[in-house]
Structures are given as structure tokens and as C-alpha cells.
Short mmCIF file of C-alpha atoms in Angstrom, two decimals:
data_model
loop_
_atom_site.label_atom_id
_atom_site.label_comp_id
_atom_site.label_asym_id
_atom_site.label_seq_id
_atom_site.Cartn_x
_atom_site.Cartn_y
_atom_site.Cartn_z
CA UNK A 1 9.79 19.22 16.80
CA UNK A 2 7.19 16.42 16.54
CA UNK A 3 7.51 13.83 19.25
CA UNK A 4 6.37 10.30 19.79
CA UNK A 5 4.54 9.79 23.06
CA UNK A 6 3.28 6.76 24.97
CA UNK A 7 -0.32 6.70 26.13
CA UNK A 8 -1.53 4.83 29.23
CA UNK A 9 -5.29 5.04 29.90
CA UNK A 10 -6.26 4.94 33.57
CA UNK A 11 -8.62 1.99 33.98
CA UNK A 12 -10.00 3.49 37.21
CA UNK A 13 -11.73 6.12 35.07
CA UNK A 14 -13.33 3.76 32.56
CA UNK A 15 -17.07 3.22 32.32
CA UNK A 16 -17.31 -0.19 33.94
CA UNK A 17 -20.60 -0.94 32.18
CA UNK A 18 -18.63 -0.65 28.91
CA UNK A 19 -15.45 -2.24 30.24
CA UNK A 20 -15.01 -5.04 27.67
CA UNK A 21 -16.06 -2.82 24.77
CA UNK A 22 -13.60 -0.08 25.74
CA UNK A 23 -10.71 -2.48 26.38
CA UNK A 24 -11.33 -4.26 23.07
CA UNK A 25 -11.22 -0.95 21.22
CA UNK A 26 -8.13 0.35 22.99
CA UNK A 27 -6.04 -2.83 22.89
CA UNK A 28 -4.45 -2.03 19.53
CA UNK A 29 -4.26 1.72 20.12
CA UNK A 30 -2.47 2.27 23.45
CA UNK A 31 1.00 1.55 24.79
CA UNK A 32 -0.02 0.36 28.28
CA UNK A 33 -2.81 0.47 30.83
CA UNK A 34 -2.54 2.30 34.15
CA UNK A 35 -4.04 0.50 37.15
CA UNK A 36 -4.50 2.39 40.44
CA UNK A 37 -4.16 0.27 43.58
CA UNK A 38 -5.42 2.16 46.67
CA UNK A 39 -5.76 0.76 50.20
CA UNK A 40 -7.96 3.40 51.81
CA UNK A 41 -5.12 4.45 54.13
CA UNK A 42 -2.41 6.08 52.02
CA UNK A 43 -5.24 7.93 50.28
CA UNK A 44 -8.91 7.99 51.41
CA UNK A 45 -10.15 5.84 48.56
CA UNK A 46 -10.36 2.19 47.54
CA UNK A 47 -10.08 1.26 43.89
CA UNK A 48 -8.64 -1.56 41.79
CA UNK A 49 -6.81 -4.66 42.95
CA UNK A 50 -4.44 -7.41 41.78
CA UNK A 51 -7.59 -9.46 41.07
CA UNK A 52 -8.67 -6.77 38.62
CA UNK A 53 -5.32 -7.11 36.81
CA UNK A 54 -5.95 -10.83 36.40
CA UNK A 55 -9.31 -10.07 34.77
CA UNK A 56 -7.81 -7.54 32.35
CA UNK A 57 -5.16 -10.06 31.32
CA UNK A 58 -7.93 -12.38 30.11
CA UNK A 59 -8.95 -9.91 27.40
CA UNK A 60 -5.76 -7.92 26.76
CA UNK A 61 -2.06 -8.46 26.19
CA UNK A 62 -1.27 -4.75 26.51
CA UNK A 63 1.33 -4.14 29.28
CA UNK A 64 -0.17 -3.25 32.66
CA UNK A 65 1.38 -0.73 35.03
CA UNK A 66 0.27 -0.66 38.68
CA UNK A 67 0.36 2.64 40.55
CA UNK A 68 0.27 1.82 44.24
CA UNK A 69 -1.15 4.30 46.72
CA UNK A 70 -0.68 2.13 49.79
CA UNK A 71 0.99 2.22 53.18
CA UNK A 72 2.29 -1.37 53.21
CA UNK A 73 4.14 -1.25 49.90
CA UNK A 74 6.05 -4.60 50.23
CA UNK A 75 2.78 -6.50 50.80
CA UNK A 76 1.23 -5.12 47.63
CA UNK A 77 4.43 -5.56 45.63
CA UNK A 78 4.36 -9.28 46.41
CA UNK A 79 0.70 -9.55 45.35
CA UNK A 80 1.41 -7.71 42.08
CA UNK A 81 4.39 -9.95 41.37
CA UNK A 82 2.10 -12.97 41.80
CA UNK A 83 -0.27 -11.70 39.07
CA UNK A 84 2.68 -10.75 36.82
CA UNK A 85 1.89 -7.06 36.53
CA UNK A 86 4.36 -5.76 33.93
CA UNK A 87 5.37 -2.61 35.83
CA UNK A 88 5.00 -2.13 39.58
CA UNK A 89 5.30 1.44 40.84
CA UNK A 90 5.48 2.09 44.56
CA UNK A 91 4.88 5.39 46.39
CA UNK A 92 8.27 6.86 47.20
CA UNK A 93 6.85 8.28 50.44
CA UNK A 94 6.18 4.73 51.72
CA UNK A 95 9.45 3.18 50.52
CA UNK A 96 11.90 4.35 53.17
CA UNK A 97 13.78 1.30 54.42
CA UNK A 98 12.28 -1.09 51.85
CA UNK A 99 12.94 0.51 48.44
CA UNK A 100 15.98 -1.57 47.53
CA UNK A 101 14.39 -4.87 48.56
CA UNK A 102 11.19 -4.10 46.62
CA UNK A 103 13.13 -3.15 43.50
CA UNK A 104 15.25 -6.32 43.79
CA UNK A 105 12.14 -8.49 44.16
CA UNK A 106 10.44 -6.87 41.17
CA UNK A 107 13.49 -7.23 38.96
CA UNK A 108 14.10 -10.81 40.10
CA UNK A 109 10.60 -11.59 38.80
CA UNK A 110 11.51 -10.10 35.40
CA UNK A 111 9.21 -7.10 35.86
CA UNK A 112 9.76 -3.34 35.78
CA UNK A 113 10.14 -1.29 38.95
CA UNK A 114 8.93 2.28 39.28
CA UNK A 115 8.55 4.99 41.90
CA UNK A 116 5.81 7.61 42.16
CA UNK A 117 6.36 11.17 43.38
CA UNK A 118 3.35 12.99 44.79
CA UNK A 119 3.11 16.76 44.21
CA UNK A 120 4.81 17.70 47.50
CA UNK A 121 7.56 15.06 47.19
CA UNK A 122 10.95 16.08 45.81
CA UNK A 123 13.10 14.15 43.36
CA UNK A 124 15.74 13.88 46.09
CA UNK A 125 13.58 11.22 47.72
CA UNK A 126 14.42 8.69 44.98
CA UNK A 127 18.03 9.71 44.29
CA UNK A 128 19.50 6.86 46.40
CA UNK A 129 18.02 4.29 44.01
CA UNK A 130 17.21 6.30 40.88
CA UNK A 131 19.71 4.32 38.81
CA UNK A 132 17.70 1.13 39.48
CA UNK A 133 14.32 2.46 38.38
CA UNK A 134 12.62 1.62 35.10
CA UNK A 135 10.02 4.36 35.50
CA UNK A 136 9.33 7.45 37.59
CA UNK A 137 5.78 8.76 37.75
CA UNK A 138 5.15 12.42 38.51
CA UNK A 139 1.73 13.16 39.97
CA UNK A 140 0.40 16.40 38.53
CA UNK A 141 -2.66 16.33 40.80
CA UNK A 142 -3.13 15.26 44.42
CA UNK A 143 -3.42 11.46 44.52
CA UNK A 144 -6.50 9.42 45.31
CA UNK A 145 -9.29 10.82 43.16
CA UNK A 146 -9.80 11.74 39.51
CA UNK A 147 -10.75 15.26 38.49
CA UNK A 148 -8.62 17.24 40.93
CA UNK A 149 -6.87 20.54 40.22
CA UNK A 150 -3.89 20.42 37.87
CA UNK A 151 -0.69 21.54 39.62
CA UNK A 152 1.42 23.20 36.95
CA UNK A 153 4.51 23.49 39.18
CA UNK A 154 4.91 19.70 39.21
CA UNK A 155 5.98 19.84 35.56
CA UNK A 156 9.36 21.21 36.68
CA UNK A 157 10.13 17.75 38.04
CA UNK A 158 9.64 16.24 34.59
CA UNK A 159 12.12 18.71 33.12
CA UNK A 160 14.66 17.96 35.84
CA UNK A 161 14.25 14.19 35.47
CA UNK A 162 14.98 14.52 31.77
CA UNK A 163 18.12 16.51 32.57
CA UNK A 164 19.30 13.95 35.14
CA UNK A 165 18.68 11.11 32.68
CA UNK A 166 20.71 12.83 29.99
CA UNK A 167 23.54 13.76 32.35
CA UNK A 168 23.92 10.35 34.00
CA UNK A 169 22.61 7.91 31.41
CA UNK A 170 19.79 6.65 33.62
CA UNK A 171 17.33 4.24 32.02
CA UNK A 172 13.99 5.26 33.54
CA UNK A 173 10.96 6.37 31.56
CA UNK A 174 9.22 9.52 32.80
CA UNK A 175 5.47 9.28 33.28
CA UNK A 176 2.97 11.98 34.25
CA UNK A 177 -0.38 11.28 35.86
CA UNK A 178 -3.22 13.73 36.35
CA UNK A 179 -5.62 15.98 34.42
CA UNK A 180 -4.25 15.22 30.95
CA UNK A 181 -6.70 17.02 28.68
CA UNK A 182 -7.19 19.81 26.14
CA UNK A 183 -6.44 22.51 28.69
CA UNK A 184 -3.09 21.00 29.68
CA UNK A 185 -1.79 19.00 26.69
CA UNK A 186 0.50 21.84 25.55
CA UNK A 187 2.21 22.56 28.87
CA UNK A 188 2.64 18.85 29.58
CA UNK A 189 4.08 18.30 26.11
CA UNK A 190 6.52 21.18 26.64
CA UNK A 191 7.78 19.50 29.83
CA UNK A 192 8.42 16.35 27.79
CA UNK A 193 7.33 13.18 29.66
CA UNK A 194 7.58 9.85 27.85
CA UNK A 195 4.27 8.43 29.10
CA UNK A 196 0.95 10.25 29.50
CA UNK A 197 -1.63 8.74 31.85
CA UNK A 198 -5.05 9.79 30.60
CA UNK A 199 -8.43 9.47 32.29
CA UNK A 200 -11.95 10.85 32.21
CA UNK A 201 -11.27 14.48 31.33
CA UNK A 202 -8.99 13.59 28.44
CA UNK A 203 -10.54 10.38 27.09
CA UNK A 204 -13.28 8.35 28.77
CA UNK A 205 -15.53 11.27 29.65
CA UNK A 206 -15.38 13.11 26.32
CA UNK A 207 -18.34 11.26 24.72
CA UNK A 208 -20.50 8.20 25.40
CA UNK A 209 -18.68 6.20 22.72
CA UNK A 210 -15.07 5.10 23.09
CA UNK A 211 -14.22 5.45 19.39
CA UNK A 212 -15.63 8.98 19.27
CA UNK A 213 -13.80 9.82 22.48
CA UNK A 214 -10.52 8.50 21.09
CA UNK A 215 -10.89 10.54 17.92
CA UNK A 216 -11.73 13.67 19.91
CA UNK A 217 -8.74 13.10 22.20
CA UNK A 218 -6.32 12.88 19.27
CA UNK A 219 -7.80 16.03 17.73
CA UNK A 220 -7.45 17.87 21.03
CA UNK A 221 -3.84 16.74 21.41
CA UNK A 222 -3.02 18.01 17.94
CA UNK A 223 -4.98 21.24 18.43
CA UNK A 224 -3.24 21.99 21.72
CA UNK A 225 0.34 20.94 20.93
CA UNK A 226 0.52 21.59 17.19
CA UNK A 227 2.04 18.11 16.75
CA UNK A 228 0.53 15.15 14.89
CA UNK A 229 -0.61 12.50 17.35
CA UNK A 230 1.93 9.66 17.27
CA UNK A 231 2.25 6.99 19.94
CA UNK A 232 4.01 4.54 17.65
CA UNK A 233 1.15 2.05 17.45
CA UNK A 234 0.34 2.56 13.78
CA UNK A 235 4.03 2.26 12.95
CA UNK A 236 4.12 -1.18 14.56
CA UNK A 237 0.97 -2.15 12.67
CA UNK A 238 2.51 -1.04 9.38
CA UNK A 239 5.69 -3.00 10.07
CA UNK A 240 3.66 -6.07 10.98
CA UNK A 241 1.68 -5.73 7.78
CA UNK A 242 4.86 -5.45 5.72
CA UNK A 243 6.25 -8.53 7.40
CA UNK A 244 3.21 -10.54 6.39
#
């Protein structure tokens, strides 16, 4: 049956020379923005930072979700709390011994707490605190770089997380991150995540114009899944218009 999805473009994969133009176009079309924070140790790459989040907030009121790929997770959690990042997602592999304190600090600040599972990491890793999480992100590629091979077996985790949520009444949203594009829309949709992180292969790299890329992305989603594209944004716009 048709489903409503949430879309979270990965700002790491934007064209930085068109940054303001792309953000301005997407602000009334997406549900959140995905911001990768990498320290060069947890993964061999350096990308965005809490400072970058402050800059985005100057031109957007769309919720921001930080995906940390860092070894010192508590340090980065405190920096992201300072800049009021709406959702702060820590790597489950780096949370042993500090998960509960990080979640408590994030919630005390009135923000959402999430955990990220890399392809080799099992759901069992987050079971001790799964009832406290607002979001769980499933990596469908190896972390650290865009454009890596899609790992179809990771979709089983999405299915299991949905089952656990239904069985126990957990409140987390399920997010997938990695290689969301025409080739994989259907199998991802069948697994049923709530939030789709989308990057160069599915949006920013489709054309040289963000509006054309957006239109192509929605066509590809519909072509692949057989569903009309619906992320709820136009419904909110219609309701706002009726209210006026």
C-alpha cells in the first residue's frame, strides 16, 4: 500500500558552490537534513562540524540530524548540544560505557537521541538502551565515504527493528543511510524504514540543477516502488494554506 516517507538529504554530498541555492530550494521540500560528523579516526575521513550546523541554521529552520562517526562520542555530543542540533546520533560501536549518560544529556537538552549501526554491527548492541532512543540509523554501506557498494543484507535489520517496535511499543524512528537511488529504492521501500537519507547518487548528482534533480528523484522513486512520492510536506502546506 502507498506509504508516507521522510526524506533527509545528506549535506556532505551537496555541491558546496551551490550550497545556499540548494538549501533554499530544499527547505520547504524535505523533512530534515543529515549532517555527517567525522573525526578522521573512527573513519578515515574528515567532513562537517558543529560550526557547519550553525551556518545551516542561519538559512534554514528544517530539523538537523547529526550522524557522528567519531571515537570520542561524549566530546562531540557536548559540542552538538551547544549548537542545538535537533537529533544527535552516536555510533553504537563507540558508546560502550557512555551510552546512557549521552542519551540523558541529549534528552536533558530537549533534543533527540539516536544510535547508528554500521553494517557489521548487530541490533543486540543497542538493546540495553533501545527503549530510550528516538532514532536508530542503519548503515546500508560502509561508513565514511559516499558512493560505496550497497549492502542488501543490512535491510534485514530494518525489518527486525520494525518488528521489535511493534512488539514492545518502542518510540524510535528507523532511518537508513547509504546508496538510496533508482537501483535500490524498491528493496529499501520493501524493508520499510521511516527516514531515507539521500545523497549524490539519488539526488545531488542527478543533474546540475537542484530543481531538475529533485523532480528526477521523485520520478525514480515512483518508477521503482510503484508508489506516489509522499513525504508529507505538501500536506502540511495545504493545511497551512487552509488555515490562512
